[in-house]
Amino acid sequence: MASGSDRNPIIIGGLPSQVPDFDPEETQEWLDSLDAAVDERGRERARYLMLRLIERAREKRVAVPEMRSTDYVNTIPTRAEPFFPGNEEIERRILNATRWNAAVMVSRAQRPGIGVGGHIATFASSASLYDVGFNHFFRGKDEGDGGDQVFFQGHASPGIYARAYMLDRLSEQNLDAFRQEKSKAPYGLSSYPHPRLMPDFWEFPTVSMGLGPIGAIYQARMNRYMHARGIADTSKSHVWAFLGDGEMDEPESLGQLTIAAREGLDNLTFVVNCNLQRLDGPVRGNGKVIQELESVFRGAGWNVIKLIWDRTWDPLLAQDRDGILVNKMNTTPDGQFQTYATESGAYIRDHFFGDDHRLRAMVEGMTDDQILHLGRGGHDHRKIYAAFKAAVEHTGQPTVILAKTVKGWTLGPNFEGRNATHQMKKLTVDDLKGFRDRLHLPISDKELEGGAPPYYHPGRDSEEIQYMHDRRKGLGGYVPTRVVRARPLPLPDDKTYASVKKGSGQQSIATTMAFVRLLKDLMRDKELGRRFVLIAPDEYRTFGMDSFFPSAKIYNPLGQQYESVDRELLLAYKESPTGQMLHDGISEAGCTASLIAAGSAYATHGEPLIPVYVFYSMFGFQRTGDQFWQMADQLARGFVLGATAGRTTLTGEGLQHADGHSQLLASTNPGCVAYDPAFGFEIAHIVQDGLRRMYGPDSEDVFYYLTVYNEPIQHPAEPEDVDVEGILKGVHRFSRGTSGSIPAQILASGVAVPWAVEAQRILAEEWDVRADVWSATSWNELRREAVEVERHNLLHPEEEQRVPYVTRKLTGAQGPFVAVSDWMRSVPDQIARWVPGRYQSLGADGFGFADTRGAARRFFHIDAQSVVLAVLTELAKEGKVDRSALKQAIDRYQLLDVASADPGAAGGDA
């Protein structure tokens, strides 16, 4: 035994190193016992005893360190497996038919002249996992609630379609229209789970890898949030996410595991299909991805269930008294296991069992064929059922099931476990015959040799189909199904918006604060107010939203179990189990996942929520643009606020905080309605219209993006002749020029409108130019409408040709047009081709930097004086002013000297 001086005093793994030993003699007895066990029975026996002691300690609620990983065997021992309530023989026949139809559908989609492809191997590996879920666990929506929420692995969609075909939810015509959504409309099937493309079928888009896991976590959390606030009874809903082991490399897959554990989301189960392969090769060829993931999930506080081996291994493991078989399993890398999946029983006998006489003795009585069919746990219905049942019955933690499978399972030797399996889309006639034989299907050789392979349906009155219908009836309906039960919301009247429309008087406020003031008034509405879900990534105070802390409070299922350091303040930080505000920490990805879950609650649970997500605009479409695409696909609704917008308003923060392009990125999302308002009264009309469009009687599947700023300005009162249509469609005349003889037009958006107004004054007073100022509330919407008009005209040449709104609106406005914004020029340039006159734009192209607002705007030449120069330049091109005026303007305003600009207000105001 090592002496005390020989031991490392630093104990790793969470054991205490500073706790005094009050009974050294007893301690020594325990240590001597361990040493004796090692010396007399060996390390494996000693290890077993230690593990049993740890197990017993946990049973007695003694805090002991968590093991990062366990042996490479099933977590649930055979003796603890529950009774399997299904008919395994019928379920096997059902699954065989489903496997066939999924593969045939993809193969037929790859026929000559079509060639749209598809993926076979992922579903082949995970088919049993889904089948057990469909037959025994996934709850439908027929009981009037949201049922379970199932995030299907995107590449497994052919199998989900194949099962729906068996249940008469889809026809053969549908299957033959896989990936032919327009050419075979209305029968087309989307390639992956896309709710926007199949709004009655799919609920959650998942094929952009990594978004399924984070989406499932925040969906489970949203379920708890809605229940805690009394909006919907989600107590029966369970969230399932089916994922790939390769997919777990995506940062979004693992980045938010701790929130699920921290909030005890035992309504969430991850099922990771560990077929050990990525798209083109092994996930961890030299390692063991299941062991790695176990360590990650355990460390994050999850309950981990490993499902490694099927029942054929049970007799061998029961013989393994000295642990030699388990040791072999522990030390064999994944790359070698993939090789075993493609080799013969004789090869496995020689290479897996052959290097130790005790292993060889275990399989002496087995044939090579029996060894070949020693299977993986993810293909064994009984083992899967045991894992799923343990997951849904576990309390206090989310659960992950790590299920080992073979990619391309049952598809034959050309597919199973091959690196190229993911890219293989078509089965040869020989492949089909072997596949048919493996599945025991009554399909003749002639049917396989005569062209496209046939689908197989056992008959509507068959035992298999009746079994399927009975199971789904018992579980509350068919899955996946998307239904919209939500009723339109009663919307507030005009009085709610009155205070913001009055302007700010002599007070200067940022448009962010104007929106917050409006939001406060909206949240006072008795019906609508409780449906707002406020979301921010650790920035509520930055955005002036700490005023909501005392009333709305921050959601925390555990409440506030400490005294807040700012408890004496009027706007103290307050947490509550029924809080309305989601404070997701410094994670825009987590916030956006909350936004999506809240924004689709009208469909998921039949109860509309109105999410309002406020963030630094730079970290929205740039950082989480993939999730905003997911949001559009999921038909989610709500308000997205890009605060501290523009390239030059947050200049003290420098390059990575200077957003001059999010409006351009937003324009690429067809589900996004994007605005860049300048004043409170514009915001009021935009928000009012957004509520109507998203939550009124004729609701639309869009979400609103508003860029708001942190620069204080005086907000004018709403004009008596306010042009509401222009505000909503994208441009309205804000200020007519009243003096000067030479006409010109200035278009501006957001924070640039005051610069345009100042340029208007200078042009009139110093250059005899009468300029009108237009507020372009949405360059994007103007372009979108114009493109749609052109499309209509292209396809309807015999009809009277339509004119884009921006053209009609600006027709009659005299003089050249100069556009200016705090965005890169590409944003206002979107409308250039439809402006009826000479058009020039100014913008903040390039990277941002830290300086004063005035210096930044002079550098980019978007300040008022630069607008003056641009207008004069365009007038000179038209011969309306002398070109000498241009040099005069440059010298007069010192436009080449950045330091000469008025620094303006400080750059960090909220």
PDB file of N, CA, C and O in Angstrom, residues 252-288:
ATOM      1  N   GLU A 252     -24.390  23.937 -31.662  1.00  0.00           N
ATOM      2  CA  GLU A 252     -25.743  24.092 -31.142  1.00  0.00           C
ATOM      3  C   GLU A 252     -26.289  22.812 -30.517  1.00  0.00           C
ATOM      4  O   GLU A 252     -27.205  22.860 -29.706  1.00  0.00           O
ATOM      5  N   SER A 253     -25.725  21.661 -30.905  1.00  0.00           N
ATOM      6  CA  SER A 253     -26.223  20.392 -30.379  1.00  0.00           C
ATOM      7  C   SER A 253     -25.939  20.241 -28.895  1.00  0.00           C
ATOM      8  O   SER A 253     -26.754  19.693 -28.155  1.00  0.00           O
ATOM      9  N   LEU A 254     -24.778  20.693 -28.463  1.00  0.00           N
ATOM     10  CA  LEU A 254     -24.352  20.480 -27.081  1.00  0.00           C
ATOM     11  C   LEU A 254     -24.252  21.771 -26.280  1.00  0.00           C
ATOM     12  O   LEU A 254     -24.101  21.732 -25.063  1.00  0.00           O
ATOM     13  N   GLY A 255     -24.366  22.900 -26.957  1.00  0.00           N
ATOM     14  CA  GLY A 255     -24.077  24.170 -26.303  1.00  0.00           C
ATOM     15  C   GLY A 255     -25.027  24.562 -25.192  1.00  0.00           C
ATOM     16  O   GLY A 255     -24.671  25.358 -24.324  1.00  0.00           O
ATOM     17  N   GLN A 256     -26.258  24.037 -25.191  1.00  0.00           N
ATOM     18  CA  GLN A 256     -27.232  24.463 -24.196  1.00  0.00           C
ATOM     19  C   GLN A 256     -27.751  23.296 -23.351  1.00  0.00           C
ATOM     20  O   GLN A 256     -28.870  23.330 -22.837  1.00  0.00           O
ATOM     21  N   LEU A 257     -26.933  22.264 -23.197  1.00  0.00           N
ATOM     22  CA  LEU A 257     -27.349  21.111 -22.394  1.00  0.00           C
ATOM     23  C   LEU A 257     -27.616  21.494 -20.944  1.00  0.00           C
ATOM     24  O   LEU A 257     -28.517  20.948 -20.296  1.00  0.00           O
ATOM     25  N   THR A 258     -26.834  22.417 -20.424  1.00  0.00           N
ATOM     26  CA  THR A 258     -26.931  22.701 -18.994  1.00  0.00           C
ATOM     27  C   THR A 258     -28.250  23.352 -18.613  1.00  0.00           C
ATOM     28  O   THR A 258     -28.734  23.158 -17.490  1.00  0.00           O
ATOM     29  N   ILE A 259     -28.853  24.125 -19.514  1.00  0.00           N
ATOM     30  CA  ILE A 259     -30.131  24.751 -19.143  1.00  0.00           C
ATOM     31  C   ILE A 259     -31.198  23.684 -18.942  1.00  0.00           C
ATOM     32  O   ILE A 259     -32.060  23.797 -18.056  1.00  0.00           O
ATOM     33  N   ALA A 260     -31.140  22.603 -19.741  1.00  0.00           N
ATOM     34  CA  ALA A 260     -32.103  21.514 -19.590  1.00  0.00           C
ATOM     35  C   ALA A 260     -31.937  20.832 -18.238  1.00  0.00           C
ATOM     36  O   ALA A 260     -32.921  20.475 -17.576  1.00  0.00           O
ATOM     37  N   ALA A 261     -30.691  20.656 -17.811  1.00  0.00           N
ATOM     38  CA  ALA A 261     -30.439  20.031 -16.511  1.00  0.00           C
ATOM     39  C   ALA A 261     -30.754  21.001 -15.377  1.00  0.00           C
ATOM     40  O   ALA A 261     -31.337  20.613 -14.364  1.00  0.00           O
ATOM     41  N   ARG A 262     -30.361  22.254 -15.563  1.00  0.00           N
ATOM     42  CA  ARG A 262     -30.558  23.258 -14.514  1.00  0.00           C
ATOM     43  C   ARG A 262     -32.033  23.432 -14.177  1.00  0.00           C
ATOM     44  O   ARG A 262     -32.408  23.634 -13.026  1.00  0.00           O
ATOM     45  N   GLU A 263     -32.880  23.341 -15.191  1.00  0.00           N
ATOM     46  CA  GLU A 263     -34.308  23.534 -14.975  1.00  0.00           C
ATOM     47  C   GLU A 263     -35.055  22.205 -14.838  1.00  0.00           C
ATOM     48  O   GLU A 263     -36.279  22.180 -14.820  1.00  0.00           O
ATOM     49  N   GLY A 264     -34.311  21.103 -14.736  1.00  0.00           N
ATOM     50  CA  GLY A 264     -34.937  19.807 -14.469  1.00  0.00           C
ATOM     51  C   GLY A 264     -35.937  19.379 -15.517  1.00  0.00           C
ATOM     52  O   GLY A 264     -37.023  18.883 -15.177  1.00  0.00           O
ATOM     53  N   LEU A 265     -35.587  19.533 -16.774  1.00  0.00           N
ATOM     54  CA  LEU A 265     -36.536  19.245 -17.851  1.00  0.00           C
ATOM     55  C   LEU A 265     -36.655  17.733 -18.082  1.00  0.00           C
ATOM     56  O   LEU A 265     -36.162  17.184 -19.078  1.00  0.00           O
ATOM     57  N   ASP A 266     -37.354  17.070 -17.165  1.00  0.00           N
ATOM     58  CA  ASP A 266     -37.569  15.633 -17.337  1.00  0.00           C
ATOM     59  C   ASP A 266     -38.679  15.343 -18.342  1.00  0.00           C
ATOM     60  O   ASP A 266     -39.085  14.187 -18.513  1.00  0.00           O
ATOM     61  N   ASN A 267     -39.174  16.381 -19.012  1.00  0.00           N
ATOM     62  CA  ASN A 267     -40.113  16.215 -20.123  1.00  0.00           C
ATOM     63  C   ASN A 267     -39.384  16.170 -21.457  1.00  0.00           C
ATOM     64  O   ASN A 267     -39.991  16.357 -22.512  1.00  0.00           O
ATOM     65  N   LEU A 268     -38.082  15.915 -21.427  1.00  0.00           N
ATOM     66  CA  LEU A 268     -37.246  15.950 -22.629  1.00  0.00           C
ATOM     67  C   LEU A 268     -36.398  14.692 -22.723  1.00  0.00           C
ATOM     68  O   LEU A 268     -35.756  14.295 -21.755  1.00  0.00           O
ATOM     69  N   THR A 269     -36.399  14.068 -23.910  1.00  0.00           N
ATOM     70  CA  THR A 269     -35.530  12.923 -24.166  1.00  0.00           C
ATOM     71  C   THR A 269     -34.833  13.096 -25.504  1.00  0.00           C
ATOM     72  O   THR A 269     -35.484  13.313 -26.528  1.00  0.00           O
ATOM     73  N   PHE A 270     -33.512  13.038 -25.480  1.00  0.00           N
ATOM     74  CA  PHE A 270     -32.717  12.959 -26.704  1.00  0.00           C
ATOM     75  C   PHE A 270     -32.506  11.472 -27.022  1.00  0.00           C
ATOM     76  O   PHE A 270     -32.160  10.697 -26.127  1.00  0.00           O
ATOM     77  N   VAL A 271     -32.694  11.102 -28.275  1.00  0.00           N
ATOM     78  CA  VAL A 271     -32.338   9.758 -28.740  1.00  0.00           C
ATOM     79  C   VAL A 271     -31.272   9.943 -29.807  1.00  0.00           C
ATOM     80  O   VAL A 271     -31.566  10.417 -30.914  1.00  0.00           O
ATOM     81  N   VAL A 272     -30.033   9.615 -29.467  1.00  0.00           N
ATOM     82  CA  VAL A 272     -28.930   9.804 -30.404  1.00  0.00           C
ATOM     83  C   VAL A 272     -28.671   8.487 -31.126  1.00  0.00           C
ATOM     84  O   VAL A 272     -28.304   7.484 -30.509  1.00  0.00           O
ATOM     85  N   ASN A 273     -28.907   8.510 -32.415  1.00  0.00           N
ATOM     86  CA  ASN A 273     -28.703   7.337 -33.257  1.00  0.00           C
ATOM     87  C   ASN A 273     -27.211   7.207 -33.535  1.00  0.00           C
ATOM     88  O   ASN A 273     -26.667   7.848 -34.428  1.00  0.00           O
ATOM     89  N   CYS A 274     -26.550   6.380 -32.760  1.00  0.00           N
ATOM     90  CA  CYS A 274     -25.096   6.240 -32.861  1.00  0.00           C
ATOM     91  C   CYS A 274     -24.749   5.127 -33.846  1.00  0.00           C
ATOM     92  O   CYS A 274     -24.408   4.009 -33.452  1.00  0.00           O
ATOM     93  N   ASN A 275     -24.854   5.449 -35.132  1.00  0.00           N
ATOM     94  CA  ASN A 275     -24.434   4.471 -36.132  1.00  0.00           C
ATOM     95  C   ASN A 275     -22.948   4.612 -36.455  1.00  0.00           C
ATOM     96  O   ASN A 275     -22.440   3.962 -37.360  1.00  0.00           O
ATOM     97  N   LEU A 276     -22.285   5.486 -35.694  1.00  0.00           N
ATOM     98  CA  LEU A 276     -20.829   5.650 -35.707  1.00  0.00           C
ATOM     99  C   LEU A 276     -20.308   6.257 -36.991  1.00  0.00           C
ATOM    100  O   LEU A 276     -19.088   6.320 -37.198  1.00  0.00           O
ATOM    101  N   GLN A 277     -21.210   6.749 -37.859  1.00  0.00           N
ATOM    102  CA  GLN A 277     -20.765   7.309 -39.123  1.00  0.00           C
ATOM    103  C   GLN A 277     -21.278   8.732 -39.315  1.00  0.00           C
ATOM    104  O   GLN A 277     -22.420   9.051 -38.978  1.00  0.00           O
ATOM    105  N   ARG A 278     -20.424   9.559 -39.871  1.00  0.00           N
ATOM    106  CA  ARG A 278     -20.851  10.860 -40.394  1.00  0.00           C
ATOM    107  C   ARG A 278     -21.377  10.634 -41.807  1.00  0.00           C
ATOM    108  O   ARG A 278     -21.758   9.540 -42.173  1.00  0.00           O
ATOM    109  N   LEU A 279     -21.354  11.703 -42.599  1.00  0.00           N
ATOM    110  CA  LEU A 279     -21.825  11.569 -43.971  1.00  0.00           C
ATOM    111  C   LEU A 279     -20.834  10.789 -44.822  1.00  0.00           C
ATOM    112  O   LEU A 279     -21.223  10.082 -45.745  1.00  0.00           O
ATOM    113  N   ASP A 280     -19.543  10.914 -44.537  1.00  0.00           N
ATOM    114  CA  ASP A 280     -18.536  10.309 -45.408  1.00  0.00           C
ATOM    115  C   ASP A 280     -17.536   9.414 -44.701  1.00  0.00           C
ATOM    116  O   ASP A 280     -16.607   8.912 -45.316  1.00  0.00           O
ATOM    117  N   GLY A 281     -17.664   9.217 -43.402  1.00  0.00           N
ATOM    118  CA  GLY A 281     -16.694   8.393 -42.699  1.00  0.00           C
ATOM    119  C   GLY A 281     -17.073   8.225 -41.243  1.00  0.00           C
ATOM    120  O   GLY A 281     -18.151   8.653 -40.815  1.00  0.00           O
ATOM    121  N   PRO A 282     -16.195   7.620 -40.458  1.00  0.00           N
ATOM    122  CA  PRO A 282     -16.517   7.378 -39.049  1.00  0.00           C
ATOM    123  C   PRO A 282     -16.584   8.679 -38.258  1.00  0.00           C
ATOM    124  O   PRO A 282     -15.878   9.642 -38.557  1.00  0.00           O
ATOM    125  N   VAL A 283     -17.438   8.692 -37.226  1.00  0.00           N
ATOM    126  CA  VAL A 283     -17.527   9.859 -36.353  1.00  0.00           C
ATOM    127  C   VAL A 283     -16.276   9.960 -35.486  1.00  0.00           C
ATOM    128  O   VAL A 283     -15.650  11.002 -35.375  1.00  0.00           O
ATOM    129  N   ARG A 284     -15.886   8.860 -34.862  1.00  0.00           N
ATOM    130  CA  ARG A 284     -14.670   8.801 -34.058  1.00  0.00           C
ATOM    131  C   ARG A 284     -13.958   7.495 -34.383  1.00  0.00           C
ATOM    132  O   ARG A 284     -14.057   6.517 -33.642  1.00  0.00           O
ATOM    133  N   GLY A 285     -13.266   7.454 -35.485  1.00  0.00           N
ATOM    134  CA  GLY A 285     -12.630   6.213 -35.912  1.00  0.00           C
ATOM    135  C   GLY A 285     -11.699   5.638 -34.870  1.00  0.00           C
ATOM    136  O   GLY A 285     -11.688   4.437 -34.610  1.00  0.00           O
ATOM    137  N   ASN A 286     -10.889   6.488 -34.247  1.00  0.00           N
ATOM    138  CA  ASN A 286      -9.914   6.013 -33.263  1.00  0.00           C
ATOM    139  C   ASN A 286     -10.446   6.085 -31.838  1.00  0.00           C
ATOM    140  O   ASN A 286      -9.733   5.745 -30.895  1.00  0.00           O
ATOM    141  N   GLY A 287     -11.664   6.561 -31.678  1.00  0.00           N
ATOM    142  CA  GLY A 287     -12.222   6.713 -30.344  1.00  0.00           C
ATOM    143  C   GLY A 287     -13.546   6.019 -30.199  1.00  0.00           C
ATOM    144  O   GLY A 287     -13.878   5.097 -30.955  1.00  0.00           O
ATOM    145  N   LYS A 288     -14.322   6.488 -29.224  1.00  0.00           N
ATOM    146  CA  LYS A 288     -15.628   5.876 -28.968  1.00  0.00           C
ATOM    147  C   LYS A 288     -16.604   7.018 -28.703  1.00  0.00           C
ATOM    148  O   LYS A 288     -16.612   7.598 -27.600  1.00  0.00           O
TER     149      LYS A 288
END
